[in-house]
XYZ file of C-alpha atoms in Angstrom:
639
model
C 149.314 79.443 139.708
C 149.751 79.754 143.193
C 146.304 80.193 144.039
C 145.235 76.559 141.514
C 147.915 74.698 143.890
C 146.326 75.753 147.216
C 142.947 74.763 145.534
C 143.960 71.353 144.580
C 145.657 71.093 148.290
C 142.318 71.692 149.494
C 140.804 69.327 147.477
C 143.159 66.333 148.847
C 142.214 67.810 152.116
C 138.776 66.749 151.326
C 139.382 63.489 151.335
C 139.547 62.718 147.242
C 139.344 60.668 145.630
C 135.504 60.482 146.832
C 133.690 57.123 146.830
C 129.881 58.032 147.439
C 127.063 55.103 147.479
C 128.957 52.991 145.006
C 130.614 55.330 142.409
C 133.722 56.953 142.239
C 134.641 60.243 141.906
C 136.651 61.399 139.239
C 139.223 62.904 141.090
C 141.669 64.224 138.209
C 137.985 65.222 136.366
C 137.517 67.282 139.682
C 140.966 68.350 139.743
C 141.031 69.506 136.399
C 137.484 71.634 137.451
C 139.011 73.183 140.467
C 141.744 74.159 138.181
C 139.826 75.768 135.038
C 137.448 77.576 138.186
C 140.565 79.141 140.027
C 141.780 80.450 136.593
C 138.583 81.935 135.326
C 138.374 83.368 138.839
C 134.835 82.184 139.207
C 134.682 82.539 143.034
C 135.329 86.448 142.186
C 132.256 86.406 139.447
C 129.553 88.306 140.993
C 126.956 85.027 139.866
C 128.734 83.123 142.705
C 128.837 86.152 145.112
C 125.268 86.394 144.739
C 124.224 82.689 144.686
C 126.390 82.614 148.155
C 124.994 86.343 149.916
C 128.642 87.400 149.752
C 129.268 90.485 150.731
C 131.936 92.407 151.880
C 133.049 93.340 155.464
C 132.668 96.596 156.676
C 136.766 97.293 156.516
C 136.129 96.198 152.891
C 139.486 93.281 153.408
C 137.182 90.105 153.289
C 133.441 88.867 152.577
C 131.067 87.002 154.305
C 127.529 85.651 153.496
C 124.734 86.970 155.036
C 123.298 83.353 155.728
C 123.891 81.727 158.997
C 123.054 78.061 158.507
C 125.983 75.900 158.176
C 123.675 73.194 156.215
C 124.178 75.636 153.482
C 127.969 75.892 153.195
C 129.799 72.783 151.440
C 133.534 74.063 152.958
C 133.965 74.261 157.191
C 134.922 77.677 155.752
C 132.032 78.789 153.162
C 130.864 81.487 155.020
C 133.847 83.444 154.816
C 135.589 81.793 152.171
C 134.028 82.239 148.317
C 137.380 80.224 146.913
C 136.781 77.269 149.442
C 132.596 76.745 148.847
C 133.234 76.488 145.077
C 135.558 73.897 145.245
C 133.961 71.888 147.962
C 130.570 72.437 145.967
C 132.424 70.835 142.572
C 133.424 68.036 145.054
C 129.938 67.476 146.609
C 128.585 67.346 142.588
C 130.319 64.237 142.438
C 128.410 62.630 145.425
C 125.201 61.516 146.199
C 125.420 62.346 149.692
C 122.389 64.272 150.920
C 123.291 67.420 151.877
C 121.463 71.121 152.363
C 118.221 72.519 153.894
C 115.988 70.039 152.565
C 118.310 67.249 152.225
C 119.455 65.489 148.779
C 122.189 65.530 146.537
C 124.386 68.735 146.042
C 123.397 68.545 142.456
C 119.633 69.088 143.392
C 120.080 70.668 146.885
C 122.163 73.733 145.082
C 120.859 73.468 141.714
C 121.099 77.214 140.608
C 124.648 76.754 141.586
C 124.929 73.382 139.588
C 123.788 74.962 136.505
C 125.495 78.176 136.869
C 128.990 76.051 136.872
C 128.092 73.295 134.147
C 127.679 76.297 131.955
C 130.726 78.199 133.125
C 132.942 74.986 133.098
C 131.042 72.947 130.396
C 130.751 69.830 132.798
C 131.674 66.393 130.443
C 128.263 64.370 131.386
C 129.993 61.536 130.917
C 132.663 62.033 133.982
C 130.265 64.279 135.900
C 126.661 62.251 135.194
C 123.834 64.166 136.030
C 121.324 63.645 138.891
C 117.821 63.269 137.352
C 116.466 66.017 140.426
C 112.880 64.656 139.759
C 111.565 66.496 143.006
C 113.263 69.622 141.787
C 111.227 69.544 138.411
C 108.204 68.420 140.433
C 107.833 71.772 142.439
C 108.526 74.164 139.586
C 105.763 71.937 137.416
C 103.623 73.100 140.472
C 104.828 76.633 140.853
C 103.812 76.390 136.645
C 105.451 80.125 137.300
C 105.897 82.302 133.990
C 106.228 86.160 135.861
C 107.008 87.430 139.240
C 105.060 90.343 141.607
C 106.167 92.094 144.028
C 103.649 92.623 146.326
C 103.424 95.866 149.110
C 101.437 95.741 152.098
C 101.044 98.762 153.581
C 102.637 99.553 157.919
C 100.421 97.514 160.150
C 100.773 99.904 163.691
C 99.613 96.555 165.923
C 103.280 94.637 165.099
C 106.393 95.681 165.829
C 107.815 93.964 162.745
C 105.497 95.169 160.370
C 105.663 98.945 161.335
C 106.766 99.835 158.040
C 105.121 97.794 156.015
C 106.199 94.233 154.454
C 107.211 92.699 150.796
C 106.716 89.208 149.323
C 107.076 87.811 145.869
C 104.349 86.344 143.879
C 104.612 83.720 141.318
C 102.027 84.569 138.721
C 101.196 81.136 136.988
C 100.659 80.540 133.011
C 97.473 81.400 131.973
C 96.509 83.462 135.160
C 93.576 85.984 135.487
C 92.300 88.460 137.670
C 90.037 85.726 138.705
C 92.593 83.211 139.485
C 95.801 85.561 140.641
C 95.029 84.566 144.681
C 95.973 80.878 143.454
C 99.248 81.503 142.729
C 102.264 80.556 145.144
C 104.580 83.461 147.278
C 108.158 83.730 148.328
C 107.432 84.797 151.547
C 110.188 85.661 153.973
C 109.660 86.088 157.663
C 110.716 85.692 161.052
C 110.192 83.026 163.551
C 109.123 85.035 166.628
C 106.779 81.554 168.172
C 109.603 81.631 170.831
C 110.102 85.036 171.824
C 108.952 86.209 175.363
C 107.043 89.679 174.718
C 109.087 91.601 176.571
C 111.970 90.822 174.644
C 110.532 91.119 171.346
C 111.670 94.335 170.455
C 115.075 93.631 171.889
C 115.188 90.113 169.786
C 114.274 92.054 166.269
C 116.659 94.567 166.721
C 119.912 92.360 168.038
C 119.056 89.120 165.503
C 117.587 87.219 167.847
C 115.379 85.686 165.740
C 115.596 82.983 162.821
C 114.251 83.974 159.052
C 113.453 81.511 156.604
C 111.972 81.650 153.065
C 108.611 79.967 152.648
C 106.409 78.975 149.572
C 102.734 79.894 150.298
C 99.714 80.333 148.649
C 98.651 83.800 147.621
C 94.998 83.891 149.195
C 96.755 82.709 152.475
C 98.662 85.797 152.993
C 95.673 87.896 151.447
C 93.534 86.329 154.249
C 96.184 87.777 156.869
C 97.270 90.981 155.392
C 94.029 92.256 153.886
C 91.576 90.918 155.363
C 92.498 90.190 159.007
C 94.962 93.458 159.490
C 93.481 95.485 157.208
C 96.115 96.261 154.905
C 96.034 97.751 151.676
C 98.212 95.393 149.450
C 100.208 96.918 145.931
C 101.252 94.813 143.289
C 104.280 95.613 141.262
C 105.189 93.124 138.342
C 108.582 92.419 137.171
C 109.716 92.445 134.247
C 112.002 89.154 134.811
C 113.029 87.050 131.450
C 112.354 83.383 131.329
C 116.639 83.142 132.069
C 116.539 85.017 135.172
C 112.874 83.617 136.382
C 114.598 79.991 136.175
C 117.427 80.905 137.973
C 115.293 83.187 140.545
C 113.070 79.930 141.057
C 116.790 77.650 141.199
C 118.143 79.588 144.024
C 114.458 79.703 146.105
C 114.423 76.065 146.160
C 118.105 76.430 147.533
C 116.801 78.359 150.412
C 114.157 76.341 151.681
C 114.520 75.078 154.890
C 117.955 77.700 155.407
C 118.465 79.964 158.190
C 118.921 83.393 158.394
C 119.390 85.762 161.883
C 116.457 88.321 161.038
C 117.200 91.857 162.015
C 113.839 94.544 161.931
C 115.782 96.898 160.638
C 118.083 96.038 157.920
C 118.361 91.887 157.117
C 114.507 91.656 156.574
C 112.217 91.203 154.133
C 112.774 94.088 152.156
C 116.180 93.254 152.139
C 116.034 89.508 151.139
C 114.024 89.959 148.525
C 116.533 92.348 146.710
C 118.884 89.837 147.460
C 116.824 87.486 145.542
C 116.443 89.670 142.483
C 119.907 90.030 142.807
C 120.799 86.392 142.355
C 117.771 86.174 139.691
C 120.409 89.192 137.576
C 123.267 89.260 138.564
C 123.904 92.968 137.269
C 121.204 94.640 139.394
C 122.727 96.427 142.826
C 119.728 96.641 144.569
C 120.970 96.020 147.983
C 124.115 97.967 148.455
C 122.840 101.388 149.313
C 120.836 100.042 152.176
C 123.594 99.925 154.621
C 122.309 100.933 158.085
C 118.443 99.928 157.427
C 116.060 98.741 155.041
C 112.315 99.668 155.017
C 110.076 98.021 152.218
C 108.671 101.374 151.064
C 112.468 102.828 150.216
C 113.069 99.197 148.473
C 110.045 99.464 145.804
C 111.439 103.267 145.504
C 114.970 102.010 144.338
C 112.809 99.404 142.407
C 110.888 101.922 140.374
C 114.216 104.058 139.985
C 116.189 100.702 138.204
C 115.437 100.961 134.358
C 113.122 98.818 132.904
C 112.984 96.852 135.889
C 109.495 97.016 137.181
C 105.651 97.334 134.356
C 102.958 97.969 136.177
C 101.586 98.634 139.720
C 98.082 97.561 140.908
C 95.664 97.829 143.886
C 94.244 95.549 145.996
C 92.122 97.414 148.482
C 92.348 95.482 152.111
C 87.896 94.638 152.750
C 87.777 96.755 155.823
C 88.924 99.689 152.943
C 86.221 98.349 150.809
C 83.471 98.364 153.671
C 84.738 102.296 154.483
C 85.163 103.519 151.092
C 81.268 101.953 150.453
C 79.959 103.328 154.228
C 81.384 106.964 152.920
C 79.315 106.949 149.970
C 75.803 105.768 151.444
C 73.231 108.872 152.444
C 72.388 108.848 156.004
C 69.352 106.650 155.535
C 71.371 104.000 153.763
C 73.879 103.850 156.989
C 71.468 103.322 159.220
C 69.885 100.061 156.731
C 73.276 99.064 156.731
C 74.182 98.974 160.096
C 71.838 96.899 160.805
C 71.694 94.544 157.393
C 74.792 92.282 158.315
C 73.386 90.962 161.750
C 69.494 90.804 160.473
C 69.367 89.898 156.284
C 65.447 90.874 156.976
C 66.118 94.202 156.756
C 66.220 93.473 152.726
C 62.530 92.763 153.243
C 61.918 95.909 154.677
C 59.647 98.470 152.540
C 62.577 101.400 153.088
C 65.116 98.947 151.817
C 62.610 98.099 148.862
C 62.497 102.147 147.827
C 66.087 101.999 146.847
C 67.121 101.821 143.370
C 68.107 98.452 142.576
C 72.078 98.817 142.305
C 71.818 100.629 145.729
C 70.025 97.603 146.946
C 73.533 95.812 145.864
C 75.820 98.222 147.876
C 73.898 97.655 150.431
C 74.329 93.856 150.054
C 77.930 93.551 148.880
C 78.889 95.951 152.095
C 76.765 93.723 154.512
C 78.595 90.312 152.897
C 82.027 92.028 153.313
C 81.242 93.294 156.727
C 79.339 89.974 157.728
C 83.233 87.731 156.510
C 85.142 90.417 158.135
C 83.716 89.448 161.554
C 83.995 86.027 161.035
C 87.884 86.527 159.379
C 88.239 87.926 163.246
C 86.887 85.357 164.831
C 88.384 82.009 162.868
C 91.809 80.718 164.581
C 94.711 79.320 163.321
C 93.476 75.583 164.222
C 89.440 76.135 164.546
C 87.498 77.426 161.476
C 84.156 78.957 162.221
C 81.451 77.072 161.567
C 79.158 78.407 158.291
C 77.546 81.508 158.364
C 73.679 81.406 157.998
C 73.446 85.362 157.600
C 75.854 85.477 154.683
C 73.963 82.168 152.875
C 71.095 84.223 153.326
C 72.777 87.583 152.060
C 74.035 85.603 149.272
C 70.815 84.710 148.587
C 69.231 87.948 148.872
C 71.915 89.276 146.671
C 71.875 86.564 143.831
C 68.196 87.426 143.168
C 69.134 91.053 142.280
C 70.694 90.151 138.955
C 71.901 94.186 138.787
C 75.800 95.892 139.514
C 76.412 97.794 142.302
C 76.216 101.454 142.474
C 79.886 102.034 141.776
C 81.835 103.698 143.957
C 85.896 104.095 143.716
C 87.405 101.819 146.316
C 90.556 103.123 146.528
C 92.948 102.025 149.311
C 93.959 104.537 151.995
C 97.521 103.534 151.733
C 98.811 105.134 147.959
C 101.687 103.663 145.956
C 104.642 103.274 148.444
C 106.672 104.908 145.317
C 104.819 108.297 144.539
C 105.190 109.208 148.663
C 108.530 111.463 150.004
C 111.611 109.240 151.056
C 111.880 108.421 154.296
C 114.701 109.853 155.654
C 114.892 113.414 156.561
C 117.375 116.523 157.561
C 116.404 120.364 158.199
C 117.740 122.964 159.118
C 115.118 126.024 161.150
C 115.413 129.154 162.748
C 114.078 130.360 165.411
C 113.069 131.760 169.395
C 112.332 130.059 172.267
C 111.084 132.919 174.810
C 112.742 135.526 173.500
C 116.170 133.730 172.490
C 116.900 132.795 169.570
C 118.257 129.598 168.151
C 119.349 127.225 165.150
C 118.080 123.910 164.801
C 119.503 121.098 163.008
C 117.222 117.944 162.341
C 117.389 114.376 161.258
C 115.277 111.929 161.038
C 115.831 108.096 160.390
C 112.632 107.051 159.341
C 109.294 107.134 158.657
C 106.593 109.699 158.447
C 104.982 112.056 160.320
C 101.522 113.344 160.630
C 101.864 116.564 158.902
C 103.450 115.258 156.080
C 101.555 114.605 152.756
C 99.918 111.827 152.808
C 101.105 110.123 149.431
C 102.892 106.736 149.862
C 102.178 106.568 152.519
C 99.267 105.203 155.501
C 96.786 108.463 155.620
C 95.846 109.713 159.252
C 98.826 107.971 160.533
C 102.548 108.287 162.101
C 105.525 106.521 162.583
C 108.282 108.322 163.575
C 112.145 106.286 164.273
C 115.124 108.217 165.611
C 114.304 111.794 165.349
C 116.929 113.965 166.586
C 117.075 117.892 167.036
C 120.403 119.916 168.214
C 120.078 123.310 168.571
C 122.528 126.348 168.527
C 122.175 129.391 171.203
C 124.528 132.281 170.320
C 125.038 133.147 174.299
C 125.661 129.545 175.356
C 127.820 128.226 172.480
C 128.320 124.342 171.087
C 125.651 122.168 169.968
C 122.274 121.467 172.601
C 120.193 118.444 172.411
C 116.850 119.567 172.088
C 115.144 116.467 171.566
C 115.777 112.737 170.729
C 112.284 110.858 169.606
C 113.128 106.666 169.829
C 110.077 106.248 168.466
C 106.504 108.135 167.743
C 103.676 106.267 166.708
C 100.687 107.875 166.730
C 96.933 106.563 164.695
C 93.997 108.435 164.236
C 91.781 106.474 162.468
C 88.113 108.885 161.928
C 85.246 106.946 163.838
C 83.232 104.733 161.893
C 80.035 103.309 163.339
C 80.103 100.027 161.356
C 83.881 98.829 162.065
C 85.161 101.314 164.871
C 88.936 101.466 165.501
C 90.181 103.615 168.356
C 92.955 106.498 168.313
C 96.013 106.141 170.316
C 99.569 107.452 170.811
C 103.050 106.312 171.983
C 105.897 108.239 172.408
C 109.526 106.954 173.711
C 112.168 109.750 173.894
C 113.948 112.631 175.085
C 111.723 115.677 174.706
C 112.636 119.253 176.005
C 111.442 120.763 179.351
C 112.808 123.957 179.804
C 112.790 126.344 183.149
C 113.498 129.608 184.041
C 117.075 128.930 185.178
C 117.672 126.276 182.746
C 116.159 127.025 178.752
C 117.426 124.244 177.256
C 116.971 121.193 179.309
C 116.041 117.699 178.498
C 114.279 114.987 179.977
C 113.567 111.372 178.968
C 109.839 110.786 178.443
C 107.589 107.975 177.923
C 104.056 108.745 177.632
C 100.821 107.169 175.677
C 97.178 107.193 174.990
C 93.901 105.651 173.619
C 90.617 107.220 172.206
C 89.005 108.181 169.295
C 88.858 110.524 166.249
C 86.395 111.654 163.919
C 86.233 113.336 160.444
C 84.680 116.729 158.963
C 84.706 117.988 155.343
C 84.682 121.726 155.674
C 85.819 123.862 155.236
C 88.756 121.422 154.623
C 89.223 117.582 155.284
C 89.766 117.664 159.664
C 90.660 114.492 162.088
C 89.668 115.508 165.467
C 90.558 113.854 167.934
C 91.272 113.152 171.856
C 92.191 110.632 174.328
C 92.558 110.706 177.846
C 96.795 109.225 178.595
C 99.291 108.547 180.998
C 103.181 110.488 181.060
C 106.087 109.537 182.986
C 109.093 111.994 182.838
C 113.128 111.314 184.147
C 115.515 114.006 184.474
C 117.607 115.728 187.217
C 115.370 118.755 186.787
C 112.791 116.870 188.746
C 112.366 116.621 192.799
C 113.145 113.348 193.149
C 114.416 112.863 189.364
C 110.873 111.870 188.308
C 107.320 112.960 187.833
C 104.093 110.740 186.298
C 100.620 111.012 186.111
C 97.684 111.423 184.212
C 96.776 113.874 180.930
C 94.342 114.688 178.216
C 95.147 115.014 174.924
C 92.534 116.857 172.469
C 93.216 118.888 168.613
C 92.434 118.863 165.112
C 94.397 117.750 161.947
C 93.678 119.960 158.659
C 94.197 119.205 155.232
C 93.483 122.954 152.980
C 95.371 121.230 150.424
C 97.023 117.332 149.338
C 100.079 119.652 150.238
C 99.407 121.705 152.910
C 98.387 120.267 156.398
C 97.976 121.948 159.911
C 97.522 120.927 163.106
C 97.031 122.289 166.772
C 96.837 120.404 169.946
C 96.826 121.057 173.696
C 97.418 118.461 176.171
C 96.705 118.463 180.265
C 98.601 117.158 182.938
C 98.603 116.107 186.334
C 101.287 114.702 187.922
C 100.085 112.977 191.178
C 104.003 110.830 191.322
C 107.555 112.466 192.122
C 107.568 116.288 191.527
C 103.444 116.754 191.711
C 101.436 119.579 190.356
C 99.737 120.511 186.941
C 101.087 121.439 183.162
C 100.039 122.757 179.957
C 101.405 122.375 176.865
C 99.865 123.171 173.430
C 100.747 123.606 169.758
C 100.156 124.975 166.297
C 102.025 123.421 163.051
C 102.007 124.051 159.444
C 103.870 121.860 156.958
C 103.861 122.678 153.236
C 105.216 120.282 150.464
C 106.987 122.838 147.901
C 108.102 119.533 146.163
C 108.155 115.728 147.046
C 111.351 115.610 148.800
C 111.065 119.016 149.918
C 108.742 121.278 152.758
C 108.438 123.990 154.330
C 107.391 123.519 158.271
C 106.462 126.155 161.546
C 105.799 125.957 164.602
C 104.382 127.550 167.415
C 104.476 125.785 170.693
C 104.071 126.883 174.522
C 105.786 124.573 176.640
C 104.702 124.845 180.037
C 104.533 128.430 180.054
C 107.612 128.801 177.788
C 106.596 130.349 174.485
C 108.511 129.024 171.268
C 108.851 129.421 167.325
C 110.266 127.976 164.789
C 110.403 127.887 161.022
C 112.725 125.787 158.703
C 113.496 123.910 155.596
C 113.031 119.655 155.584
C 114.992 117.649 153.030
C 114.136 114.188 152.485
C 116.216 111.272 151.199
């Protein structure tokens, strides 16, 4: 009772009785509502919780919603204050007052809320009349949405903000087909990074600085970008959603449009919104609540695939630059060499070598020169100035219509598996071994992502992304915990060379990394070091990525004259695969420091990692690090 007669206090607070554009409010209707709400405890119901982004503090006493727009609280309070939004929302029902993201009555503006609450508290349409909320019905007649995807695209390694790949919804329309699935609409939820200076766009992802917002956009939009421009291999996942939930999914979207959220890389992203919107879509599901320090897209379609009944079936939708490799890989050397040239010069069709091929390798060769030939010119359009029409791919069209045969098939499969048959992405271990002569224990953990020795199911192949990786070690005749090393980040690409869409090999590595001396066996230094060049690819005896690059280091420590040392280095080794679970790799890398403490170094290295399960492997390692020799061999558990 107590709790109905601060409600109605609040009410009168308000200002009621309400007299919006003409008509009254029916303030004892609206007290009576606030009344039947407090005692059903309907600001408790986890539909309201949901609807708002409650959730609770971390001392677990209060909530708060993880939107930070005031346009889409009702109450000065709503944020914090579940109790106080419902009532002023049952107050704003009554008005006509514009109000929300994309302004218009509360009625329309909040309308999964609306209907959530006439059903709960069987509104009388006589005291509460209905607003018609024609440009509600409008967009979902557009939308014409019957199912939901959730689409993957695999890590892109040239943004920050996409390092671990990104998530979007897609609204699959009635009577859709494989033709006709890039006209559908997205729920697309990003950041607004137009006004961040680029040295502070790391800083801004990580601290909120930026602004999120859901957007609706076309499918072959967001194709364009992902596949086609970055080169990312894109999974779809649908959802099995009921008509019920789908309506209410599509209710609260139109809600968000135009609202604010502070967009954090690492947790409040789009991963996490989008479980957030499933969420509100079914109330029931707890998608979100295990993801408390971070939230990475591949560990969210994991705990998707884990949730009963929730998601059918996954498909593929190779990026075109996997398309042009996967077709360049299965052409004999005289086909490369016709298609090489073939994009640039559509003559080369003429020519009699061309002519000797069998008919549907005449079509490889075409459909690779048209995908190559719109690759270049996705590369070159801008976001204001579309390129002007291709002559080379009319005529490649035309060369290509008048061979009425199929392609030689080959089995474009994209690099990047299902997110949800690779390892999780967090990792501990726990290794033994000596480091010249003494021995040691080693804990490890690992934040995120994947490494390079690690199989390469799930996840981007060749490829490595490694977030706070930290080491301790344990010497019996020095006692306590050491810090061995502490990796900020590790990314590191290695893309094999390909002659018809080259990408180059590079390294970056931010982090505390061990340097020890004769006097001193376990110290530490902070390094920051990087590189650019190029790898290439063998088949035997086993699948090998060679590669090299020449680099720069730079090295801070007190074990340094003068604290510091940087110069120049070259990095060269080889990456085997005997086995989908085995890989090894050995490197060596050269140094000359010409800045602080001068002179040369050597390091090199020898690694073995083998998967005994998914979330389980076995790794060694040999390493000699600047003289000092080193083993180690230990157990990894992922999670």
């Amino acid at each position: 009772m107590a709790s109905i007669i601060r409600l109605t206090g609040f009410l009168l607070l308000l200002g009621l009785p309400l007299s919006v554009a003409g008509a009254s409010a029916d303030s004892p209707y609206l007290a009576e509502l606030v009344r039947h709400a407090a005692a059903a405890g309907l600001a408790e119901r986890r539909e309201w919780q949901t609807l708002l982004h409650y959730r609770s503090t971390p001392d677990g006493a209060s909530v708060t919603s993880d939107a930070d727009d005031p346009r889409f609280f009702l109450a000065p309070n709503g944020k914090t204050n579940p109790s106080a939004e419902l009532a002023a929302t049952l107050a704003a029902f009554f008005s006509a007052d514009p109000v929300g993201g994309d302004p218009q009555p509360a009625q329309c503006a909040f309308i999964a809320r609306y209907h959530w609450l006439e059903t709960e508290l069987a509104f009388d349409h006589r005291r509460l009349p209905p607003q018609p909320c024609a440009r509600f019905q409008h967009w979902s007649h557009e939308l014409d949405a019957v199912a939901a995807t959730l689409v993957f695209a695999s890590a892109y390694l040239n943004n920050p903000a996409s390092l671990f790949g990104h998530t979007l919804l897609r609204l699959d329309r009635r009577g859709q087909t494989e033709a006709t699935r890039l006209l559908a609409y997205t729920i697309n939820y990003a950041a607004d990074a137009t006004h961040s200076h680029v040295l502070m766009y790391a800083i801004d992802g990580v601290t909120g600085g930026f602004t999120g917002q859901f957007a609706i956009q076309p499918y072959y939009q967001l194709v364009q970008t992902y596949s086609d421009l970055e080169s990312r291999d894109l999974w779809e996942y649908q959802l099995n959603l009921n008509p019920r939930q789908l309506q209410r999914l599509l209710e609260h979207v139109w809600e968000l449009r135009g609202i604010q959220f502070d967009y954090y890389f690492f947790r409040e992203n789009c991963a996490w919104q989008l479980l957030t919107l499933l969420e509100a879509a079914e109330p029931t599901l707890h998608l979100s609540d295990e993801f408390l320090l971070w939230t990475l897209p591949a560990d969210t379609i994991r705990r998707l695939s884990r949730q009963p009944g929730l998601v059918e079936t996954a498909t593929a939708r190779p990026a075109r630059t996997t398309r042009i490799n996967r077709r360049y890989a299965a052409l004999t050397n005289t086909e490369r060499r016709l298609a090489r040239r073939l994009p640039n010069d559509p003559a080369v069709a003429t020519e009699p070598e061309f002519r000797r091929l069998a008919p549907a390798r005449q079509a490889l060769l075409l459909d690779l020169a048209l995908d190559e030939r719109q690759r270049q010119n996705a590369h070159k359009a801008t976001a204001s100035v579309e390129p002007p029409p291709d002559e080379l791919v009319y005529e490649l069209l035309t060369t290509r219509h008048r061979l009425p045969v199929a392609a030689a098939f080959v089995a474009l499969e994209p690099y990047a598996t299902r997110p949800d048959a690779g390892h999780a992405s967090r990792r501990l271990g726990v290794s033994l071994g000596q480091r010249d002569g003494t021995g040691f224990v080693a804990l490890t953990a690992r934040a995120s992502y994947h490494d390079l020795l690690e199989p390469d199911a799930g996840y981007t192949s060749d490829a490595q992304i490694e977030l706070l990786s930290l080491a301790l070690r344990h010497y019996p005749n020095q006692g306590g915990l050491q810090l061995d090393r502490l990796t900020l980040l590790d990314i590191t690409s290695l893309p094999p060379l390909n002659t018809l869409a080259p990408r180059s090999a590079w390294q970056i590595h931010a982090g505390w990394a061990p340097y020890p001396k004769p006097v001193c066996l376990t110290c530490t230094a902070f390094n920051l070091s990087g590189g650019l060049g190029l790898a290439a690819e063998t088949g035997w005896p086993w699948r090998t990525v060679w590669f090299g690059w020449p680099g720069l280091e730079f090295d801070y420590g007190s074990i340094f004259t003068g604290d510091y040392r940087a110069g120049l280095g070259v990095t060269v080794g080889a990456l085997l695969q005997p086995a989908a679970s085995w890989k090894i790799m050995a490197g060596a890398t050269w140094l000359d420091y010409r800045m602080g403490e001068t002179g040369t170094a050597l390091r090199t290295v020898v690694q073995q990692n083998l998967a005994l399960d998914r979330n389980l492997a076995l790794r060694m390692e040999w390493r000699s690090l600047e003289g000092t020799p080193e083993f180690e061999m230990g157990l990894h558990v992922y999670f």
